[in-house]
Coordinates of N, CA and C in Angstrom, one line a residue:
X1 N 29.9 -76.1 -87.5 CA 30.0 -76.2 -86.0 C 31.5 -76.4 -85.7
X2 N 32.2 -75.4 -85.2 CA 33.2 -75.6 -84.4 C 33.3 -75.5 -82.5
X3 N 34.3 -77.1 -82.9 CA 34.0 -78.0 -81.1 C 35.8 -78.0 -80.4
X4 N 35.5 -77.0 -79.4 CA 36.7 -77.5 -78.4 C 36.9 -78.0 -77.2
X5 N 37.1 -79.2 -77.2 CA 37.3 -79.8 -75.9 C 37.8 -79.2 -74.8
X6 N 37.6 -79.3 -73.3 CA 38.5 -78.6 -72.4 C 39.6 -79.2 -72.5
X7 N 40.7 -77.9 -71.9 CA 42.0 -78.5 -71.5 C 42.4 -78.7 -70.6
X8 N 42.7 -79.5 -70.2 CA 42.9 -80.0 -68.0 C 44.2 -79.1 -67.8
X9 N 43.9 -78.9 -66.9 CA 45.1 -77.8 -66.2 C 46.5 -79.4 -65.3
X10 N 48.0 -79.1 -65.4 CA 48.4 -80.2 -65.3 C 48.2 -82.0 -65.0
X11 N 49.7 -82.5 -65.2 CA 49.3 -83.7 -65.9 C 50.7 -84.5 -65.0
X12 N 50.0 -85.1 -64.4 CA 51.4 -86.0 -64.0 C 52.5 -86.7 -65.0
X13 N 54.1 -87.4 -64.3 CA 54.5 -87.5 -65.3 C 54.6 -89.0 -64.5
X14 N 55.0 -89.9 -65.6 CA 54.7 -91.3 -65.4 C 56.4 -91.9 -65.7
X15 N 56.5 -93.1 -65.0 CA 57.8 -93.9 -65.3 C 57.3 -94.6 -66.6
X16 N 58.1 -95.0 -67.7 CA 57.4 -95.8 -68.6 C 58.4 -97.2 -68.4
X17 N 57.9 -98.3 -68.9 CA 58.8 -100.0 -69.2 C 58.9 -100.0 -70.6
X18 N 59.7 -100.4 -71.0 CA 60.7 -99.8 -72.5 C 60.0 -100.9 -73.2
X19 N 59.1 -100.3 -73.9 CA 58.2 -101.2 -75.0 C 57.3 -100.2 -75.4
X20 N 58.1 -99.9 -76.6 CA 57.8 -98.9 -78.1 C 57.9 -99.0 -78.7
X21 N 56.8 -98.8 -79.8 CA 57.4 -98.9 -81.4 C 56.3 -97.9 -81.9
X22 N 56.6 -97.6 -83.3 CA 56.4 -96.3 -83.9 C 55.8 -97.0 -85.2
X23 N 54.8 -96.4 -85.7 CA 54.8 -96.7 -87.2 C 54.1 -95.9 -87.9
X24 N 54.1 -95.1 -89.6 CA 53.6 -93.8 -89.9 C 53.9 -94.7 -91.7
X25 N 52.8 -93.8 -91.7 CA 51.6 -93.6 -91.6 C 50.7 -94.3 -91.8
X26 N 49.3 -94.3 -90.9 CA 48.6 -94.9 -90.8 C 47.2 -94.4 -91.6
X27 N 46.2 -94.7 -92.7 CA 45.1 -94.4 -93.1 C 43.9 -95.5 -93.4
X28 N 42.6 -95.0 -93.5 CA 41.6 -95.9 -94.0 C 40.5 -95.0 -94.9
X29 N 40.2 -95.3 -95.8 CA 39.5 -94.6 -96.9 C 37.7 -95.6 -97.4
X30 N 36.8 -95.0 -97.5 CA 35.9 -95.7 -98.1 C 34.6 -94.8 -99.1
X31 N 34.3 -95.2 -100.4 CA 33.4 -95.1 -100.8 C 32.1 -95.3 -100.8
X32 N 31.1 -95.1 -100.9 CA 29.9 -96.0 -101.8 C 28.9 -95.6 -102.2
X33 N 28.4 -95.5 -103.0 CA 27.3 -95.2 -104.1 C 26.4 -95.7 -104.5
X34 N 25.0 -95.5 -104.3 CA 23.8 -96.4 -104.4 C 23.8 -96.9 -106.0
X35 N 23.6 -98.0 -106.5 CA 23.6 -98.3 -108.0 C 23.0 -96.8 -109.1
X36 N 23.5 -96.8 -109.8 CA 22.4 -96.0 -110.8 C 21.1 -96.2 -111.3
X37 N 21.0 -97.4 -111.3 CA 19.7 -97.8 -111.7 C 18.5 -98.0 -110.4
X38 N 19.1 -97.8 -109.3 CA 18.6 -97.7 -107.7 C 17.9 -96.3 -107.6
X39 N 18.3 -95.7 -108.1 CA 18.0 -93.5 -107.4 C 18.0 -93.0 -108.3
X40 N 17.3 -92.2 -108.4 CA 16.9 -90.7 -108.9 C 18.3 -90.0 -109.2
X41 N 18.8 -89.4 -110.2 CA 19.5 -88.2 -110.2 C 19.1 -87.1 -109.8
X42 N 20.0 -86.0 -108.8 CA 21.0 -86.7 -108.2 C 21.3 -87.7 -107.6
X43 N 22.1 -88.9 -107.8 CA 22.2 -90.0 -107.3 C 23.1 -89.9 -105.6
X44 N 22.2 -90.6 -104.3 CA 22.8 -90.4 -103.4 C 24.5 -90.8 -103.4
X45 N 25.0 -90.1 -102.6 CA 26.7 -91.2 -102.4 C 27.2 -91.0 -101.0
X46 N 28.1 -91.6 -100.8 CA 29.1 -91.1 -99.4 C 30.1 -91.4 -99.8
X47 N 31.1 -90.4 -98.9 CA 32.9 -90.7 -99.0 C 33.5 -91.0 -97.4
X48 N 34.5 -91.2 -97.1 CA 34.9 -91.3 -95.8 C 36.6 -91.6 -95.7
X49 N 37.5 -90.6 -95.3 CA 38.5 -90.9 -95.5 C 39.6 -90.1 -93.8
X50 N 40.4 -91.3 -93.4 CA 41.0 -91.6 -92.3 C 42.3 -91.5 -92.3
X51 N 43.2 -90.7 -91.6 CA 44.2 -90.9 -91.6 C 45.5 -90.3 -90.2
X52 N 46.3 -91.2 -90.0 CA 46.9 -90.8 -88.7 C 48.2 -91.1 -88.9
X53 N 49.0 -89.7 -88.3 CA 50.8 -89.3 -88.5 C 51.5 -90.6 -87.9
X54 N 51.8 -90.9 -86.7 CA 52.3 -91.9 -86.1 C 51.1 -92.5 -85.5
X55 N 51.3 -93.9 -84.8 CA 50.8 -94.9 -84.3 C 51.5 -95.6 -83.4
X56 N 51.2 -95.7 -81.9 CA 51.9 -95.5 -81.0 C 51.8 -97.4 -80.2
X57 N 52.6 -97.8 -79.7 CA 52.3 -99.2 -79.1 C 53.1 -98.4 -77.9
X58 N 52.7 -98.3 -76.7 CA 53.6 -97.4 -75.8 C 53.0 -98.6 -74.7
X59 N 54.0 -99.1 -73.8 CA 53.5 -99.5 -72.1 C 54.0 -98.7 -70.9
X60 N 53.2 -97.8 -70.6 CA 53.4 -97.1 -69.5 C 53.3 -97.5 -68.5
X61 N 53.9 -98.7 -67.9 CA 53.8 -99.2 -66.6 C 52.2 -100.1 -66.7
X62 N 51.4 -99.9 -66.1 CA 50.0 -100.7 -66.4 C 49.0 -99.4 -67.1
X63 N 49.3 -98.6 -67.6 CA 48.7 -97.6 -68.9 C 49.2 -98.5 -70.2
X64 N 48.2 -98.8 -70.8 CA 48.7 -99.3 -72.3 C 48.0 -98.8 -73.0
X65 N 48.9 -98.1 -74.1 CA 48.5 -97.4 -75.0 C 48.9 -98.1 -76.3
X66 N 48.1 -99.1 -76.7 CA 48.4 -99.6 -77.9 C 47.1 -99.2 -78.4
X67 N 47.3 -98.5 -79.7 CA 46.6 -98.3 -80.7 C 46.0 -96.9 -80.4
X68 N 47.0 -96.5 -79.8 CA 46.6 -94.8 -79.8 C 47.6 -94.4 -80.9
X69 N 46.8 -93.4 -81.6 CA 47.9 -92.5 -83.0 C 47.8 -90.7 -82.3
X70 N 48.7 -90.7 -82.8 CA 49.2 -88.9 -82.8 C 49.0 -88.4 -83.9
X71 N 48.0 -87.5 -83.8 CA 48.0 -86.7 -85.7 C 47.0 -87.0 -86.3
X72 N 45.7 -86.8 -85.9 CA 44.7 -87.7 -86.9 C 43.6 -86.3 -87.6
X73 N 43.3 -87.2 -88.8 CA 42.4 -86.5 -89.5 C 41.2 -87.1 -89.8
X74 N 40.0 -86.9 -90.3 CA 39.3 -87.8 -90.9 C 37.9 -86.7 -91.7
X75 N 37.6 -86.9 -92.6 CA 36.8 -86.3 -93.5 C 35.6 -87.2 -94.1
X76 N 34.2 -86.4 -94.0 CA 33.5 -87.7 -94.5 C 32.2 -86.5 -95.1
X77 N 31.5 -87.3 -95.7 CA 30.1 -86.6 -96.3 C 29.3 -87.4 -96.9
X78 N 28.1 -87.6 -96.5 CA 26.7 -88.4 -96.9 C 25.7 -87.7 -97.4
X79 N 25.5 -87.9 -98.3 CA 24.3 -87.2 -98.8 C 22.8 -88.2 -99.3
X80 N 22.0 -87.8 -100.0 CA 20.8 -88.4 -100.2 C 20.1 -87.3 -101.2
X81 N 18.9 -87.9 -101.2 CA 18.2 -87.1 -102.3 C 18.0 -85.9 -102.3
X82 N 17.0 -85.7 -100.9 CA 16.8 -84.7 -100.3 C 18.0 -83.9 -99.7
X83 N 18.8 -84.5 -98.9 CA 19.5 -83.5 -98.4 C 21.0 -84.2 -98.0
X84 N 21.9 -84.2 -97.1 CA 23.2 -84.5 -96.5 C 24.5 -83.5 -95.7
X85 N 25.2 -83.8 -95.4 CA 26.2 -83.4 -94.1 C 27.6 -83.5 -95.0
X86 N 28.4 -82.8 -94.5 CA 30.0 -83.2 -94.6 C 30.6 -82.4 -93.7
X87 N 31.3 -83.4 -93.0 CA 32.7 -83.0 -91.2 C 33.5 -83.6 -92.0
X88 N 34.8 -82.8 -91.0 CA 35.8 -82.4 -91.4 C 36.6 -82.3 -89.6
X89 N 37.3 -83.4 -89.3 CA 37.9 -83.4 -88.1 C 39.3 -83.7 -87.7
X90 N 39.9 -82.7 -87.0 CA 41.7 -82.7 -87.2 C 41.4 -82.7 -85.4
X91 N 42.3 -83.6 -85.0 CA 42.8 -83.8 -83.5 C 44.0 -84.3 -83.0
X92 N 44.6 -84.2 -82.0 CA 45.5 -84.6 -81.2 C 46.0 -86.1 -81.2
X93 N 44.7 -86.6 -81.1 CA 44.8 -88.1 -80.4 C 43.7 -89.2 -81.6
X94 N 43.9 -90.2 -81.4 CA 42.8 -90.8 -81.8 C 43.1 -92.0 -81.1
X95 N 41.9 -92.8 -81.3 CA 42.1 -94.2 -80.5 C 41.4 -94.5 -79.4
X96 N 41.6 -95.4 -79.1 CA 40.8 -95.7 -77.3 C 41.5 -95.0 -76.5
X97 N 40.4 -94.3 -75.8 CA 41.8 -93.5 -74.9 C 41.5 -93.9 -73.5
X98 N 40.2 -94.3 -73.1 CA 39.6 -94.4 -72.3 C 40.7 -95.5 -71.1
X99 N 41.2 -94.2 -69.9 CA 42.1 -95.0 -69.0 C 43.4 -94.6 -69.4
X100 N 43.7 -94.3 -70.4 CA 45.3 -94.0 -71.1 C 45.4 -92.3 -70.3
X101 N 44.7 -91.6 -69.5 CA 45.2 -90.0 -68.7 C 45.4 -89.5 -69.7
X102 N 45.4 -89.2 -71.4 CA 45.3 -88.4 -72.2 C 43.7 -87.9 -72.5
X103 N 44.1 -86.6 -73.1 CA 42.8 -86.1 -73.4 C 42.7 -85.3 -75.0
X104 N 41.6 -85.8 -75.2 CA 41.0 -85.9 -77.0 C 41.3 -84.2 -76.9
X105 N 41.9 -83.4 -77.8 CA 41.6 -82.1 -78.4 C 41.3 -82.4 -80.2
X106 N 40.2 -81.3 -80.3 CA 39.6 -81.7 -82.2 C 39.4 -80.0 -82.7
X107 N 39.6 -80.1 -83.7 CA 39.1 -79.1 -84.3 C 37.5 -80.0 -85.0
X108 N 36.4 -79.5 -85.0 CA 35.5 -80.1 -85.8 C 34.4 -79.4 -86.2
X109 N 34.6 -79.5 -87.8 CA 33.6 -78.4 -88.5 C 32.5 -79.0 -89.7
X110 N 31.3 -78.9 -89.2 CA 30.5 -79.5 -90.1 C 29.0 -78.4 -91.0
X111 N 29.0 -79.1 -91.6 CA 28.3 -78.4 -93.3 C 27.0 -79.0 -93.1
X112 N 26.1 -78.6 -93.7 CA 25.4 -77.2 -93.6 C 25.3 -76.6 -92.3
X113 N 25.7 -74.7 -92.3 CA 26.1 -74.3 -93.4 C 27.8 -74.4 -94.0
X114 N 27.9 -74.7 -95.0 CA 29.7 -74.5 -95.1 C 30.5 -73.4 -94.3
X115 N 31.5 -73.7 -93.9 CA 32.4 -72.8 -93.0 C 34.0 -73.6 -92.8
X116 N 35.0 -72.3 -92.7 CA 36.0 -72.7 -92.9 C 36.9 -71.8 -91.8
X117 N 37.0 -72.3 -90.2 CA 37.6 -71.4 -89.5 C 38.9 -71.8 -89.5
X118 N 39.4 -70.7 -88.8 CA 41.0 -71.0 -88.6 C 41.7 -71.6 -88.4
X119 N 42.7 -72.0 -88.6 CA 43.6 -72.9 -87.8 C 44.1 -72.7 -86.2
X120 N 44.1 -73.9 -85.5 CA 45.1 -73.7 -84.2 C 44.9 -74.7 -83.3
X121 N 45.9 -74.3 -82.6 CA 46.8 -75.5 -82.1 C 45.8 -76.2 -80.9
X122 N 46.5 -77.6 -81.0 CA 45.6 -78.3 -80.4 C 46.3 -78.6 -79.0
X123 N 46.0 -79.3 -78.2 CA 46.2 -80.0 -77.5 C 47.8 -80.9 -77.0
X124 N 48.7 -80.2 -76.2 CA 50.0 -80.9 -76.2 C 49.8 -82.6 -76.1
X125 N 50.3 -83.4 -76.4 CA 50.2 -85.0 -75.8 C 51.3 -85.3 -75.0
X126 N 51.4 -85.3 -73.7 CA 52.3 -85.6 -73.0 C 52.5 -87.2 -73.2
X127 N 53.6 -87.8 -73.0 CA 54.1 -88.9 -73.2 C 55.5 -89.1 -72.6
X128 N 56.1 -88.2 -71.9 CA 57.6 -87.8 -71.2 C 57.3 -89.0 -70.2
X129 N 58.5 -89.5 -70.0 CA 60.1 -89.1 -70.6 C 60.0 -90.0 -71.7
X130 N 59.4 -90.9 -72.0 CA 59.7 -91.9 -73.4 C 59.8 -91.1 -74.5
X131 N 58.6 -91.0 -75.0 CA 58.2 -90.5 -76.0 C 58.2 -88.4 -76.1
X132 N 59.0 -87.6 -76.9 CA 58.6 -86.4 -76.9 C 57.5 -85.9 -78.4
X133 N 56.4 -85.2 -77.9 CA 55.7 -85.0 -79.1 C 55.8 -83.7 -79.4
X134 N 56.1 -83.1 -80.2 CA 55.8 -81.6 -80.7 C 54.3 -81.2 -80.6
X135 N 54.7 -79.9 -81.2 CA 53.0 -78.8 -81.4 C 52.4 -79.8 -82.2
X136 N 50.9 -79.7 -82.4 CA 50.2 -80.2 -83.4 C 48.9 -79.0 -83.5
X137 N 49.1 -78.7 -85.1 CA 47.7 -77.8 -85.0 C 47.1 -78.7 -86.2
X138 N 45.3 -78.0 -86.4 CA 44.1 -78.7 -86.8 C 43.7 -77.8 -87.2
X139 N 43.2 -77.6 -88.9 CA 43.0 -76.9 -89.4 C 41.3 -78.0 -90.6
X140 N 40.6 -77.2 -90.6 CA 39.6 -77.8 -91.6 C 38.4 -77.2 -91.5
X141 N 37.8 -77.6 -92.8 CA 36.5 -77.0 -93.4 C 35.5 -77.6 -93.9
X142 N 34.4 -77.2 -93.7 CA 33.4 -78.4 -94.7 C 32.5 -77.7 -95.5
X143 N 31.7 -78.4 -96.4 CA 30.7 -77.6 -97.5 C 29.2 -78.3 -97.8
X144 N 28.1 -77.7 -97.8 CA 27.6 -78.7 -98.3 C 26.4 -77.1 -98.6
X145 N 25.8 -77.5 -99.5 CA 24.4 -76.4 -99.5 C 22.9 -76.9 -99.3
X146 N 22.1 -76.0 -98.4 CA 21.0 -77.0 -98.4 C 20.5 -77.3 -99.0
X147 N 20.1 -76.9 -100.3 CA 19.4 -76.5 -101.7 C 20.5 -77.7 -102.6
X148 N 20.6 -79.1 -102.9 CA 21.3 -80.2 -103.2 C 21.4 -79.2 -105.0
X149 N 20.6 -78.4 -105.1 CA 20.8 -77.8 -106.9 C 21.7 -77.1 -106.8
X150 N 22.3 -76.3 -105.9 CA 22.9 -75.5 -105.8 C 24.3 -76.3 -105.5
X151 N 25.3 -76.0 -106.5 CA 26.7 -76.9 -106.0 C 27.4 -76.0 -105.4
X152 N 28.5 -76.7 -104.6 CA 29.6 -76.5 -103.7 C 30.2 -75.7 -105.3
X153 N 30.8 -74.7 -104.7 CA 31.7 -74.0 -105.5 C 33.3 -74.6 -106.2
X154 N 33.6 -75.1 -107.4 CA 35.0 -75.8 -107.7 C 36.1 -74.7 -107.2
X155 N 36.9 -75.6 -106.4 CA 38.5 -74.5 -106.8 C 39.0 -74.7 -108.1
X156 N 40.4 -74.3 -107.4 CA 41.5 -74.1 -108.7 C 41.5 -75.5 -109.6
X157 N 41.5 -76.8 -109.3 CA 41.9 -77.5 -109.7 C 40.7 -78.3 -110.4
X158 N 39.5 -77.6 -110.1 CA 37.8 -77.9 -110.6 C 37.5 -79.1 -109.5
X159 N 38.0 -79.3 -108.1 CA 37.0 -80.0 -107.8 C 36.1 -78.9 -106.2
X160 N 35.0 -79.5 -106.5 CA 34.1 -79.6 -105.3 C 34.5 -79.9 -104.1
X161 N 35.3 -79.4 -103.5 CA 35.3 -79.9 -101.7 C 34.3 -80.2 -101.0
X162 N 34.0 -81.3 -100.4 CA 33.4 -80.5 -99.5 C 33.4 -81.3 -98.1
X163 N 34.6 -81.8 -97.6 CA 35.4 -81.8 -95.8 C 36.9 -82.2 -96.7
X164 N 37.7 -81.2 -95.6 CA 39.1 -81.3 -96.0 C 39.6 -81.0 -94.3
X165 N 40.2 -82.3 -94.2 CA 40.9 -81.8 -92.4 C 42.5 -82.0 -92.7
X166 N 43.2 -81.1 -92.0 CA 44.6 -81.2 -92.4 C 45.3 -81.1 -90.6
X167 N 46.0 -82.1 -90.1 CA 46.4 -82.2 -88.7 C 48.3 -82.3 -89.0
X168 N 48.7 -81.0 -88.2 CA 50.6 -80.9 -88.6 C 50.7 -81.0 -87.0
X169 N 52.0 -82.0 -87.2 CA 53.1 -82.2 -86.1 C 54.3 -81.9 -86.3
X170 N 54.9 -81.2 -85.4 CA 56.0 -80.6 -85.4 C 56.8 -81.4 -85.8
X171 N 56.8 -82.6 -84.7 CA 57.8 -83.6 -84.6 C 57.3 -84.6 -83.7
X172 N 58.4 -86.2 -83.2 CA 58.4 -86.5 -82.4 C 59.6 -87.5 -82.1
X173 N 59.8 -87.7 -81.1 CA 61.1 -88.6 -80.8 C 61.0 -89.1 -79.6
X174 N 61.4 -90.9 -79.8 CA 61.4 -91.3 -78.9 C 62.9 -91.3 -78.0
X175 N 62.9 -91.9 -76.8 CA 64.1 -91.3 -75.8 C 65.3 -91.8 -76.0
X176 N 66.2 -91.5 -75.3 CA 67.3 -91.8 -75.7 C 68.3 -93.0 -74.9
X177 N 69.2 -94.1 -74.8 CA 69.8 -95.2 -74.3 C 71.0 -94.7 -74.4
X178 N 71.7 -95.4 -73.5 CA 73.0 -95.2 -73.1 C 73.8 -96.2 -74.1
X179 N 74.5 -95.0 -75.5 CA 75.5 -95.8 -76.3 C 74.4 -96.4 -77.9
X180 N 73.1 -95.8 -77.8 CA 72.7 -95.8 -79.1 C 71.9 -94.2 -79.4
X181 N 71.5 -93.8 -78.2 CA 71.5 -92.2 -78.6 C 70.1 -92.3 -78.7
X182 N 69.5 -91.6 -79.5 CA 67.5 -91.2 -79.7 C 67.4 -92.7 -80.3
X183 N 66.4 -93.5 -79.8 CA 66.1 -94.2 -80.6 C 65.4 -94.3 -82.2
X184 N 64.5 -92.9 -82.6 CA 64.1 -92.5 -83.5 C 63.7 -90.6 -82.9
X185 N 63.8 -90.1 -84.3 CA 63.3 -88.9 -84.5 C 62.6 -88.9 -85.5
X186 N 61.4 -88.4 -85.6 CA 60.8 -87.8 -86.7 C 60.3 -86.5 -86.7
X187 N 60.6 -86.0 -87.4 CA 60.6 -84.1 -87.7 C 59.5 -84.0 -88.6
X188 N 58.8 -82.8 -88.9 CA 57.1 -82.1 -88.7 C 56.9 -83.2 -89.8
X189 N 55.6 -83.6 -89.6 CA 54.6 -84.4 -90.2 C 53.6 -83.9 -90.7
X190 N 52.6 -84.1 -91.3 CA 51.1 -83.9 -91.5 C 50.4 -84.8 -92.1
X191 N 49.1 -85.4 -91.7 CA 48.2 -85.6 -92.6 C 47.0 -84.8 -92.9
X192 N 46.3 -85.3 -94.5 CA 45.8 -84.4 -95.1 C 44.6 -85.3 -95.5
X193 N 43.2 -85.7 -95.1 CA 41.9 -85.9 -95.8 C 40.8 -85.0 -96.4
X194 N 40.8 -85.4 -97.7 CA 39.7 -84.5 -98.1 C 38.6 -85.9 -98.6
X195 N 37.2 -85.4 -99.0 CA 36.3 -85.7 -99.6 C 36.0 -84.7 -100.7
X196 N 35.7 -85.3 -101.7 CA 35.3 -84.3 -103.0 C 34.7 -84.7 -104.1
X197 N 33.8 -84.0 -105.0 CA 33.2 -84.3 -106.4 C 34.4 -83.7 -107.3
X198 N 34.6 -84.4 -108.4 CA 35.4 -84.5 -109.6 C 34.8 -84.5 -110.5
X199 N 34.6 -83.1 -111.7 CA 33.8 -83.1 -112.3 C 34.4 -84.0 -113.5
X200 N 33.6 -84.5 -114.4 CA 34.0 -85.3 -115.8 C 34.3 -84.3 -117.1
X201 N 33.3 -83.4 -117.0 CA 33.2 -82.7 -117.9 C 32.2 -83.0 -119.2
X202 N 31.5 -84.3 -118.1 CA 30.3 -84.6 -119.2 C 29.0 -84.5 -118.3
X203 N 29.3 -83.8 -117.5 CA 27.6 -83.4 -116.4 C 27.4 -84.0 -116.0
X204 N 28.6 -84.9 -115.0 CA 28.2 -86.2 -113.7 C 30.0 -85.8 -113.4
X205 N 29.6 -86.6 -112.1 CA 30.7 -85.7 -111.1 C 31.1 -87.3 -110.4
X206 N 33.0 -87.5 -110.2 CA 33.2 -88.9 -109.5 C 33.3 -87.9 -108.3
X207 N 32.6 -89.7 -107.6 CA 32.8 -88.9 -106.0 C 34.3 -89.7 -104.9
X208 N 35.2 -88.6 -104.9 CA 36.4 -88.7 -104.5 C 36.8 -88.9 -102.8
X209 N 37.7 -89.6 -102.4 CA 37.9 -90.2 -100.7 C 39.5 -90.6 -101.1
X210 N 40.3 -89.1 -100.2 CA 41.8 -88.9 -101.0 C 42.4 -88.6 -99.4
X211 N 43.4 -89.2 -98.8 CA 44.1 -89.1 -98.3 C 45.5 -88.8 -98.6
X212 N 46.2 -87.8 -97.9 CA 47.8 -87.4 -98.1 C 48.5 -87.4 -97.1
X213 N 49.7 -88.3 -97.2 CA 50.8 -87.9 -95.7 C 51.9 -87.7 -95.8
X214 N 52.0 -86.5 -95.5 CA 53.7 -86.1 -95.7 C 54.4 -86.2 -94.3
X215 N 55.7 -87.3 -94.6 CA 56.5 -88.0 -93.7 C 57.6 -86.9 -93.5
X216 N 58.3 -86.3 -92.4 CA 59.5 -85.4 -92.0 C 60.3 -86.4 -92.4
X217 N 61.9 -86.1 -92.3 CA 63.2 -86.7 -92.6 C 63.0 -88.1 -91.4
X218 N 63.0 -88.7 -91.1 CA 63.1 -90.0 -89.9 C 64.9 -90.4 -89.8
X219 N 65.1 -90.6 -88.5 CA 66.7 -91.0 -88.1 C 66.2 -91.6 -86.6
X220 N 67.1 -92.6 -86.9 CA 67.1 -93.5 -85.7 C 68.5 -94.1 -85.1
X221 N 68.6 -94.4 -84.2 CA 69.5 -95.2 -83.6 C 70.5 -93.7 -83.4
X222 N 70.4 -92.5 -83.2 CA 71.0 -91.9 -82.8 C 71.3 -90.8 -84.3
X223 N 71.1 -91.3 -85.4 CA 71.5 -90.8 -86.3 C 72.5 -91.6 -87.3
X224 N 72.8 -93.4 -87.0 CA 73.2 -94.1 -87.5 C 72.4 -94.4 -88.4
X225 N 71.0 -94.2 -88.6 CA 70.2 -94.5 -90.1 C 69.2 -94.1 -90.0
X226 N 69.2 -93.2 -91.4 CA 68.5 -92.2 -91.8 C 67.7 -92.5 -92.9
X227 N 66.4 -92.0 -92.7 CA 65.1 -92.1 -93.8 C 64.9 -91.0 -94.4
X228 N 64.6 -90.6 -95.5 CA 64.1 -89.8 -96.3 C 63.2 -89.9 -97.1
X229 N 61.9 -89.3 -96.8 CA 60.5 -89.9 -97.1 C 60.4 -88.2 -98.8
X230 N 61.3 -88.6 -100.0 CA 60.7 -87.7 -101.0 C 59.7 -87.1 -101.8
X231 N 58.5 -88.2 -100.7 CA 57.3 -87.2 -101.6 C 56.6 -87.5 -100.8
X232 N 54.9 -87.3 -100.7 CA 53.8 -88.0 -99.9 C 53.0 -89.3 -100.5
X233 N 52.6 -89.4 -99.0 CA 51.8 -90.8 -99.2 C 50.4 -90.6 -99.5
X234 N 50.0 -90.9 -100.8 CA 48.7 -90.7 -101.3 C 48.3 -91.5 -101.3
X235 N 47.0 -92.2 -100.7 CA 45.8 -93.4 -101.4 C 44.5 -92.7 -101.2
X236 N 44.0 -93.0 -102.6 CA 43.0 -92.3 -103.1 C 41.9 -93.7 -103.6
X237 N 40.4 -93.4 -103.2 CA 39.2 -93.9 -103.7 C 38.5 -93.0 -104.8
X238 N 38.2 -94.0 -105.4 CA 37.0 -93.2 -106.5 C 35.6 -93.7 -107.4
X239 N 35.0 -93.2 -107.0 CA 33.6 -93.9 -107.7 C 33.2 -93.1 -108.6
X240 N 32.4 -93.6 -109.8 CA 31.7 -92.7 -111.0 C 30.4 -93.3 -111.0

């Protein structure tokens, strides 16, 4: 199932009161698996894995936007004896938005039957003049077969997918003061949740809840101090 929210045709622009802060990256991941000695093989499981580019504390005059994020993913899949689901969701916004004049854009794709549509772009998030946000597109897929005998096909690397959401931002930066310049910039981001079976190689499969976020270069205070984020941020769950 792929879901697009409407897009409102303009958006006023707001005065903000200077109380921001930024923080990246933000995730939450969870497993769980009914005992072995509980079920039947196949043994039921679920995964569930969360994750968001920045994280916003913004006060827009009496708009408060604390605990809204920019950039979110989330990937999950439940299964059972008989049968189960796996979504796969990349959006704009996450958070309470309710009152904050922003509006949710998602890519959202769910299994049975597996499907893997294209990428594209979501939803601008206005936040001017404080905060500037770049493009963000939303790309993901999910898998599941109805027939639980029938497995998800392995890729390259032998595992089983089956929800992978990947949400890219250009950039974003907040504004700039007289005599310290941008307070921060951060240049294109992504995060990356998947859910997956890991085969052993002994005819049982771990069930995997893997989050990835790759940080852009970050500079603040105008360009007086500079971050360089050299690899991604991986936290990963795993049950056997």
């Amino acid at each position: 199932m792929h879901r697009r929210h409407d897009r409102p045709r303009g958006r006023s622009t707001r005065a903000l009161a200077i109380a921001t802060a930024v923080a990246l990256p933000g995730s939450f991941l969870a497993i769980t698996q009914a005992p072995a000695a509980a079920a039947p093989l196949p043994a039921a499981y679920s995964a569930d894995a969360h994750g968001d580019i920045v994280g916003l504390d913004v006060d827009l005059l009496s708009l408060d936007l604390a605990g809204v994020a920019v950039g979110h993913s989330r990937s999950t899949v439940e299964s059972s004896v008989e049968a189960g689901t796996s979504t796969a969701n990349a959006a704009n916004l996450d958070g309470t938005l309710l009152g904050t004049g922003l509006t949710l854009d998602e890519q959202s794709t769910v299994a049975p039957p597996s499907d893997d549509p294209a990428a594209e772009d979501l939803l601008a998030v206005d936040l001017s003049p404080v905060v500037t946000v770049g493009a963000i597109t939303g790309d993901t897929r999910a898998a599941f077969e109805e027939d639980l005998g029938t497995c998800v096909r392995a890729d390259a690397d032998g595992d089983r997918v089956l929800s992978d959401a990947r949400t890219t931002l250009a950039g974003l930066s907040l504004t700039s003061l007289p005599g310290l310049g941008t307070l921060a910039d951060v240049t294109a981001s992504e995060t990356r949740t998947r859910t997956f079976l890991d085969d052993d190689g002994a005819g049982s499969s771990d069930v995997v809840s893997r989050i990835t976020t790759t940080v852009g270069d970050i500079s603040l205070l105008g360009g007086a101090v500079t971050v360089d984020v050299t690899s991604p941020v991986v936290l990963e769950a795993r049950s056997d």
